Coordinates of C-alpha atoms in Angstrom, one line a residue:
M1 CA 21.5 -79.7 49.3
A2 CA 21.8 -83.4 48.7
Y3 CA 20.6 -84.8 45.5
K4 CA 18.3 -87.9 45.5
R5 CA 17.6 -90.5 42.8
L6 CA 14.4 -90.0 41.0
G7 CA 13.6 -93.7 40.8
D8 CA 13.5 -93.9 44.6
Y9 CA 10.5 -91.5 44.8
I10 CA 8.3 -92.5 41.8
R11 CA 6.6 -95.7 40.6
E12 CA 5.4 -96.7 37.2
V13 CA 1.7 -96.7 36.4
N14 CA 0.3 -99.0 33.8
V15 CA -3.5 -98.7 33.8
R16 CA -5.1 -99.3 30.4
N17 CA -8.2 -97.8 28.9
R18 CA -9.9 -101.2 28.8
D19 CA -13.5 -99.9 28.9
E20 CA -12.7 -97.2 26.3
K21 CA -14.5 -94.5 28.3
V22 CA -11.8 -92.0 27.2
T23 CA -11.8 -91.6 23.4
K24 CA -9.5 -88.6 22.7
P25 CA -5.8 -89.4 22.9
M26 CA -3.4 -86.7 24.1
G27 CA 0.2 -85.9 23.2
I28 CA 2.7 -83.7 24.9
N29 CA 4.1 -80.5 23.4
I30 CA 7.6 -79.1 23.8
D31 CA 6.3 -76.7 26.4
K32 CA 5.5 -79.7 28.6
H33 CA 1.7 -79.6 28.5
F34 CA -0.8 -82.1 27.3
M35 CA -2.4 -81.4 23.9
P36 CA -4.8 -83.2 21.6
S37 CA -2.9 -85.9 19.7
V38 CA -2.3 -85.2 16.0
A39 CA -2.0 -89.0 15.3
N40 CA -4.6 -90.6 13.1
V41 CA -6.4 -93.1 15.4
I42 CA -9.1 -94.3 13.1
G43 CA -9.3 -98.0 13.5
T44 CA -6.9 -97.9 16.4
D45 CA -7.6 -100.0 19.5
L46 CA -7.8 -97.3 22.2
S47 CA -8.3 -99.9 24.9
T48 CA -4.5 -100.4 24.9
Y49 CA -3.8 -96.7 25.6
K50 CA -2.6 -95.8 29.0
L51 CA -4.7 -93.8 31.5
V52 CA -3.2 -90.8 33.2
S53 CA -5.1 -89.6 36.3
K54 CA -4.8 -86.4 38.4
N55 CA -1.2 -85.7 39.7
Q56 CA 0.2 -88.5 37.5
F57 CA 2.9 -87.9 34.9
A58 CA 3.5 -89.0 31.3
C59 CA 6.5 -88.7 29.2
N60 CA 7.7 -89.7 25.7
L61 CA 11.3 -91.0 25.9
M62 CA 11.6 -91.8 22.2
H63 CA 12.6 -88.4 20.8
V64 CA 14.7 -86.8 23.5
G65 CA 17.8 -86.6 21.3
R66 CA 16.0 -85.2 18.4
D67 CA 13.9 -82.6 20.3
E68 CA 16.6 -82.0 23.0
K69 CA 13.8 -82.0 25.5
I70 CA 11.9 -84.7 27.4
P71 CA 8.2 -84.2 26.5
M72 CA 6.9 -84.5 30.0
A73 CA 3.6 -83.3 31.5
I74 CA 1.5 -83.7 34.7
Q75 CA -2.2 -84.2 34.6
T76 CA -3.8 -81.5 36.7
E77 CA -7.5 -82.1 35.8
D78 CA -9.8 -84.5 37.8
K79 CA -10.8 -86.5 34.7
P80 CA -8.2 -89.0 33.4
I81 CA -6.8 -88.7 29.9
I82 CA -5.2 -91.4 27.6
V83 CA -1.8 -91.4 26.0
S84 CA 0.1 -93.6 23.7
P85 CA 1.0 -97.1 25.0
A86 CA 4.6 -96.2 24.3
Y87 CA 4.6 -93.4 26.9
F88 CA 6.1 -93.9 30.3
V89 CA 3.4 -93.1 32.9
F90 CA 4.3 -92.7 36.6
E91 CA 3.3 -91.2 39.9
I92 CA 5.0 -90.1 43.1
A93 CA 5.3 -93.0 45.6
Q94 CA 6.4 -91.0 48.6
T95 CA 3.8 -88.3 48.7
N96 CA 4.8 -87.2 52.2
K97 CA 8.3 -86.3 50.9
L98 CA 7.7 -85.0 47.4
L99 CA 5.0 -82.8 45.9
P100 CA 3.9 -83.5 42.3
E101 CA 4.0 -79.7 41.5
Y102 CA 7.5 -79.4 42.8
L103 CA 8.7 -82.4 40.7
M104 CA 7.0 -80.9 37.6
M105 CA 8.9 -77.6 38.2
W106 CA 12.1 -79.6 38.2
F107 CA 11.2 -81.2 34.9
R108 CA 10.6 -77.7 33.4
R109 CA 14.2 -76.6 34.1
P110 CA 16.3 -76.3 30.9
E111 CA 19.2 -77.9 32.9
F112 CA 17.1 -81.1 33.3
D113 CA 16.6 -81.4 29.6
R114 CA 20.2 -80.8 28.8
N115 CA 21.2 -83.4 31.4
A116 CA 18.7 -85.9 29.9
W117 CA 20.1 -85.3 26.4
F118 CA 23.4 -86.9 27.5
Y119 CA 21.6 -90.1 28.3
T120 CA 20.1 -90.6 24.9
D121 CA 21.1 -93.5 22.7
A122 CA 22.6 -93.6 19.2
D123 CA 19.3 -94.0 17.4
V124 CA 18.4 -91.3 14.8
R125 CA 15.5 -90.0 17.1
G126 CA 17.7 -90.2 20.2
G127 CA 15.6 -92.3 22.5
M128 CA 16.2 -92.4 26.3
D129 CA 16.2 -95.5 28.4
K130 CA 13.7 -95.6 31.2
R131 CA 16.3 -96.7 33.6
A132 CA 18.4 -93.7 32.7
L133 CA 15.5 -91.4 33.7
L134 CA 15.1 -93.2 37.0
D135 CA 18.8 -92.8 37.8
M136 CA 18.7 -89.1 37.3
T137 CA 19.1 -87.1 40.5
F138 CA 17.5 -83.9 41.9
P139 CA 17.3 -82.0 45.2
I140 CA 14.4 -82.5 47.6
P141 CA 14.0 -79.8 50.3
S142 CA 11.6 -80.2 53.1
I143 CA 7.9 -80.5 52.2
E144 CA 7.3 -77.1 53.8
R145 CA 10.0 -75.5 51.6
Q146 CA 8.5 -77.3 48.5
R147 CA 5.1 -75.8 49.2
E148 CA 6.7 -72.3 49.4
I149 CA 8.5 -72.8 46.1
V150 CA 5.4 -74.1 44.4
E151 CA 3.3 -71.2 45.7
E152 CA 5.8 -68.7 44.4
Y153 CA 5.7 -70.3 41.0
E154 CA 1.9 -70.7 41.0
T155 CA 1.5 -67.0 41.9
L156 CA 3.4 -66.1 38.8
S157 CA 1.5 -68.6 36.7
R158 CA -1.9 -67.2 37.9
R159 CA -0.9 -63.7 36.8
I160 CA 0.3 -65.1 33.5
R161 CA -3.0 -66.9 33.0
L162 CA -5.1 -63.8 33.9
N163 CA -3.0 -61.7 31.4
E164 CA -3.5 -64.4 28.7
Q165 CA -7.3 -64.3 29.3
M166 CA -7.4 -60.5 28.9
I167 CA -5.1 -60.7 25.8
Q168 CA -7.4 -63.1 24.2
K169 CA -10.4 -60.8 24.9
L170 CA -8.5 -57.8 23.5
E171 CA -7.7 -59.8 20.3
A172 CA -11.3 -60.9 20.0
T173 CA -12.5 -57.3 20.5
A174 CA -10.1 -56.1 17.8
Q175 CA -11.3 -58.7 15.4
A176 CA -15.0 -57.9 16.2
L177 CA -14.3 -54.3 15.5
Y178 CA -12.6 -55.1 12.2
R179 CA -15.5 -57.3 11.2
K180 CA -18.1 -54.7 12.1
M181 CA -16.4 -52.0 10.1
F182 CA -15.1 -53.9 7.1
V183 CA -16.8 -57.3 6.7
D184 CA -20.4 -57.4 8.1
N185 CA -23.0 -55.9 5.7
I186 CA -20.3 -54.9 3.2
N187 CA -21.3 -55.7 -0.4
K188 CA -18.2 -55.9 -2.6
E189 CA -20.4 -55.2 -5.6
N190 CA -21.7 -52.0 -4.1
L191 CA -19.0 -50.4 -2.0
P192 CA -19.2 -47.0 -0.3
A193 CA -17.7 -44.0 -2.0
G194 CA -13.9 -44.1 -1.7
W195 CA -13.8 -47.9 -1.1
R196 CA -12.5 -50.4 -3.6
M197 CA -11.2 -53.9 -4.1
G198 CA -7.5 -54.4 -4.8
T199 CA -4.5 -56.7 -4.2
L200 CA -2.1 -56.9 -1.4
G201 CA 0.8 -56.1 -3.8
E202 CA -0.9 -52.7 -4.5
V203 CA -0.8 -51.6 -0.9
A204 CA 2.4 -53.2 0.5
D205 CA 5.9 -54.2 -0.5
I206 CA 6.6 -57.9 0.3
K207 CA 10.2 -58.6 1.1
G208 CA 11.9 -61.9 2.2
G209 CA 14.1 -62.6 5.1
K210 CA 17.6 -64.1 5.0
R211 CA 19.1 -67.5 5.7
L212 CA 22.1 -67.6 7.9
P213 CA 25.4 -67.8 6.0
K214 CA 26.7 -71.4 5.5
G215 CA 28.3 -72.8 8.6
E216 CA 27.0 -70.1 10.9
E217 CA 24.7 -70.8 13.9
L218 CA 22.5 -68.8 16.2
Q219 CA 23.7 -68.1 19.7
T220 CA 21.9 -67.8 23.0
E221 CA 24.4 -65.2 24.3
K222 CA 22.6 -61.8 24.0
S223 CA 23.8 -59.2 21.5
S224 CA 22.3 -56.3 19.7
H225 CA 21.4 -58.5 16.8
P226 CA 18.3 -60.7 17.5
Y227 CA 17.2 -63.2 14.8
I228 CA 13.5 -63.9 14.5
K229 CA 12.6 -67.5 13.5
V230 CA 9.1 -68.9 12.8
A231 CA 9.3 -70.6 16.2
D232 CA 9.6 -67.1 17.8
M233 CA 6.2 -66.1 16.3
C234 CA 3.3 -66.1 18.8
N235 CA -0.5 -66.5 18.7
Y236 CA -1.0 -62.8 19.6
K237 CA -0.5 -59.7 17.6
Y238 CA 2.9 -58.5 18.7
V239 CA 6.1 -60.5 18.8
I240 CA 8.3 -59.2 21.7
L241 CA 11.9 -59.7 22.6
N242 CA 12.1 -62.5 25.1
N243 CA 14.6 -65.1 26.5
E244 CA 13.7 -67.6 23.8
I245 CA 14.9 -65.4 20.9
Q246 CA 18.5 -66.1 19.7
Y247 CA 21.1 -63.8 18.2
V248 CA 23.8 -63.5 15.6
N249 CA 27.3 -62.2 16.1
D250 CA 28.7 -59.0 14.5
D251 CA 30.3 -60.8 11.6
V252 CA 27.1 -62.5 10.6
Q253 CA 25.2 -59.2 11.1
K254 CA 27.4 -57.5 8.5
Q255 CA 26.4 -60.1 5.9
I256 CA 22.6 -60.0 6.5
H257 CA 22.0 -56.5 7.9
Q258 CA 19.8 -55.5 4.9
Y259 CA 17.1 -58.0 6.0
I260 CA 16.1 -56.4 9.2
V261 CA 12.6 -55.6 10.4
N262 CA 11.4 -52.3 12.0
T263 CA 8.8 -51.4 14.5
D264 CA 5.2 -52.1 13.3
D265 CA 6.3 -54.2 10.3
I266 CA 4.1 -57.1 9.7
I267 CA 5.7 -60.5 9.3
L268 CA 4.2 -63.6 7.7
S269 CA 5.5 -67.2 7.8
I270 CA 5.7 -68.8 4.3
V271 CA 7.5 -72.1 4.9
G272 CA 6.9 -75.0 7.4
T273 CA 4.2 -73.5 9.6
I274 CA 2.6 -71.3 7.1
G275 CA 0.3 -68.4 7.8
N276 CA 1.6 -67.1 11.2
V277 CA 1.2 -63.4 11.4
N278 CA 2.8 -60.9 13.8
V279 CA 3.5 -57.2 14.2
I280 CA 7.0 -56.2 15.3
D281 CA 7.2 -54.6 18.7
E282 CA 9.7 -51.8 19.3
S283 CA 11.8 -54.1 21.4
L284 CA 12.7 -56.0 18.2
N285 CA 13.3 -53.0 16.0
G286 CA 16.3 -53.8 13.8
A287 CA 16.1 -57.5 14.4
N288 CA 17.0 -60.0 11.6
L289 CA 14.3 -62.1 9.9
T290 CA 14.5 -65.7 8.8
E291 CA 14.2 -66.7 5.2
N292 CA 11.0 -68.6 6.2
C293 CA 9.1 -65.3 6.7
V294 CA 8.4 -62.2 4.7
K295 CA 7.8 -58.7 5.9
L296 CA 5.0 -56.5 4.6
V297 CA 6.2 -52.9 4.6
N298 CA 5.7 -49.5 2.9
L299 CA 2.0 -49.7 3.3
R300 CA -0.1 -47.5 1.1
S301 CA -3.8 -46.6 1.6
I302 CA -4.1 -49.0 4.5
S303 CA -2.5 -49.3 8.0
N304 CA -0.7 -52.2 9.7
N305 CA -3.7 -52.4 12.1
Y306 CA -6.0 -53.0 9.1
L307 CA -3.7 -55.4 7.3
Y308 CA -3.0 -57.5 10.4
S309 CA -6.7 -57.7 11.1
F310 CA -7.4 -58.8 7.5
L311 CA -4.6 -61.5 7.5
V312 CA -5.8 -63.1 10.8
S313 CA -9.5 -62.9 9.9
K314 CA -11.4 -66.0 8.8
E315 CA -11.4 -64.6 5.2
G316 CA -7.6 -63.8 5.3
K317 CA -6.7 -67.2 6.6
S318 CA -8.7 -68.8 3.8
I319 CA -7.0 -66.7 1.2
I320 CA -3.6 -67.6 2.6
E321 CA -4.4 -71.3 2.6
Q322 CA -5.6 -71.1 -1.0
S323 CA -2.3 -69.4 -2.0
I324 CA 0.0 -72.2 -0.7
V325 CA 1.7 -74.3 -3.4
G326 CA 3.4 -77.7 -3.2
G327 CA 2.5 -80.8 -1.3
V328 CA 3.8 -81.9 2.1
Q329 CA 6.5 -79.3 2.0
G330 CA 4.3 -76.5 0.9
K331 CA 5.3 -72.8 0.7
L332 CA 3.7 -69.5 0.2
P333 CA 5.4 -67.7 -2.7
I334 CA 5.7 -63.9 -2.7
Y335 CA 4.0 -63.6 -6.1
N336 CA 0.9 -65.4 -4.6
I337 CA 0.9 -63.0 -1.6
E338 CA 1.0 -60.0 -4.0
K339 CA -2.1 -61.4 -5.8
M340 CA -4.2 -61.8 -2.7
E341 CA -7.4 -59.8 -3.0
L342 CA -8.5 -57.5 -0.2
L343 CA -10.9 -54.6 0.5
I344 CA -9.2 -51.2 0.4
P345 CA -11.4 -48.9 2.5
S346 CA -11.5 -45.1 2.4
E347 CA -8.7 -43.2 4.2
R348 CA -11.2 -41.8 6.7
A349 CA -12.4 -45.4 7.6
V350 CA -8.9 -46.6 8.1
K351 CA -8.1 -43.6 10.3
D352 CA -11.2 -44.2 12.4
F353 CA -10.2 -47.9 12.8
N354 CA -6.7 -46.9 13.8
L355 CA -8.0 -44.5 16.5
K356 CA -10.1 -47.3 18.0
M357 CA -7.3 -49.8 17.8
S358 CA -4.8 -47.6 19.5
I359 CA -6.5 -48.1 22.9
I360 CA -6.6 -51.9 22.4
N361 CA -2.9 -52.0 21.2
T362 CA -1.7 -50.1 24.3
D363 CA -3.3 -52.5 26.7
L364 CA -2.3 -55.5 24.6
K365 CA 1.4 -54.5 24.7
I366 CA 1.4 -53.8 28.4
R367 CA 0.0 -57.3 29.2
L368 CA 2.3 -59.1 26.7
K369 CA 5.4 -57.4 28.1
D370 CA 4.1 -58.1 31.7
N371 CA 3.9 -61.8 30.8
T372 CA 7.4 -61.7 29.3
K373 CA 8.7 -60.4 32.6
L374 CA 6.7 -62.9 34.6
T375 CA 8.0 -65.8 32.5
E376 CA 11.5 -64.5 33.1
L377 CA 10.9 -64.6 36.9
Q378 CA 9.6 -68.1 36.6
S379 CA 12.8 -69.1 34.8
L380 CA 14.9 -67.5 37.6
L381 CA 12.8 -69.4 40.2
L382 CA 13.5 -72.7 38.3
A383 CA 17.2 -71.9 38.1
K384 CA 17.3 -71.4 41.9
M385 CA 16.0 -74.9 42.6
G386 CA 19.4 -76.4 41.7
Q387 CA 21.3 -74.2 44.2

């Protein structure tokens, strides 16, 4: 299939937010979706921001070398959004020859980002010139074939979204169950028989992960030694082996093998993005753990279901936040984790909670693993676009 120049099929759009009807700026995350901007815009003239309408694209070409990706997204909603004046906004000029959804699929390919990286300049952030982007090439099949490819991808995306909706409901149900049993109408000054207040250090051992030996790097080539980073942690209960997780070789494994995690261990991020909590799925049994996380093991009097629910609850998040030390580069010390106060229910109450949670956990794992497979299929479909 012949490759075509991108600049021959798109045109720049430069429509400003002159009437300031749109007041919430958006940024672009590394997963190539629009997200609320984290920039402080108090006192900023939003009339200079660029409007992005439906089926238009926006990208940030300033950090390609640093991020090794082009933050690129397509606006799929009917209402326009605004982005930084520094963003490059464009639309498809030849709509009879190129579908916006097909082009966005091409932008999601890892090969596209790797190719773009070679066009970055010598600046610390590794900016990319707009002309370089326009000169990049890609294959354009017939419009009918584009529709078929897009429909295949969207079918997978719909299944992923449905699973995500159910996963969120399962997580919410689990948290509601926890609150009903252990938070609502519980008086810490007058606890039921067999219940007491204690500290996390009483009921769990907190052990750190391990930094890679000096000079060693993670590898994408699969081995039997996965290495869990903070970036691998997810917004749901279980962290599961997937294509994003990297590995260490046998020599490195020999040096750090005592820092592995096992099935149902709880991990907590303590540096950088602090307070992420996950439970280790059996697919990652024996994986290595970054030094930026700790694992909570050898639980006593409580279960991992109970401890996870506490840590992700409103009260648990508040305690974690209060336990962080330092300024901009804050951290969560192990001794502060050990001092965290929590309710220690009776053995019978914990068993009852575990029994109810087992049903939720089973469904949760099925849907999480289904999404892992669906995402892998999407990756294969994207890879085939270049063939």
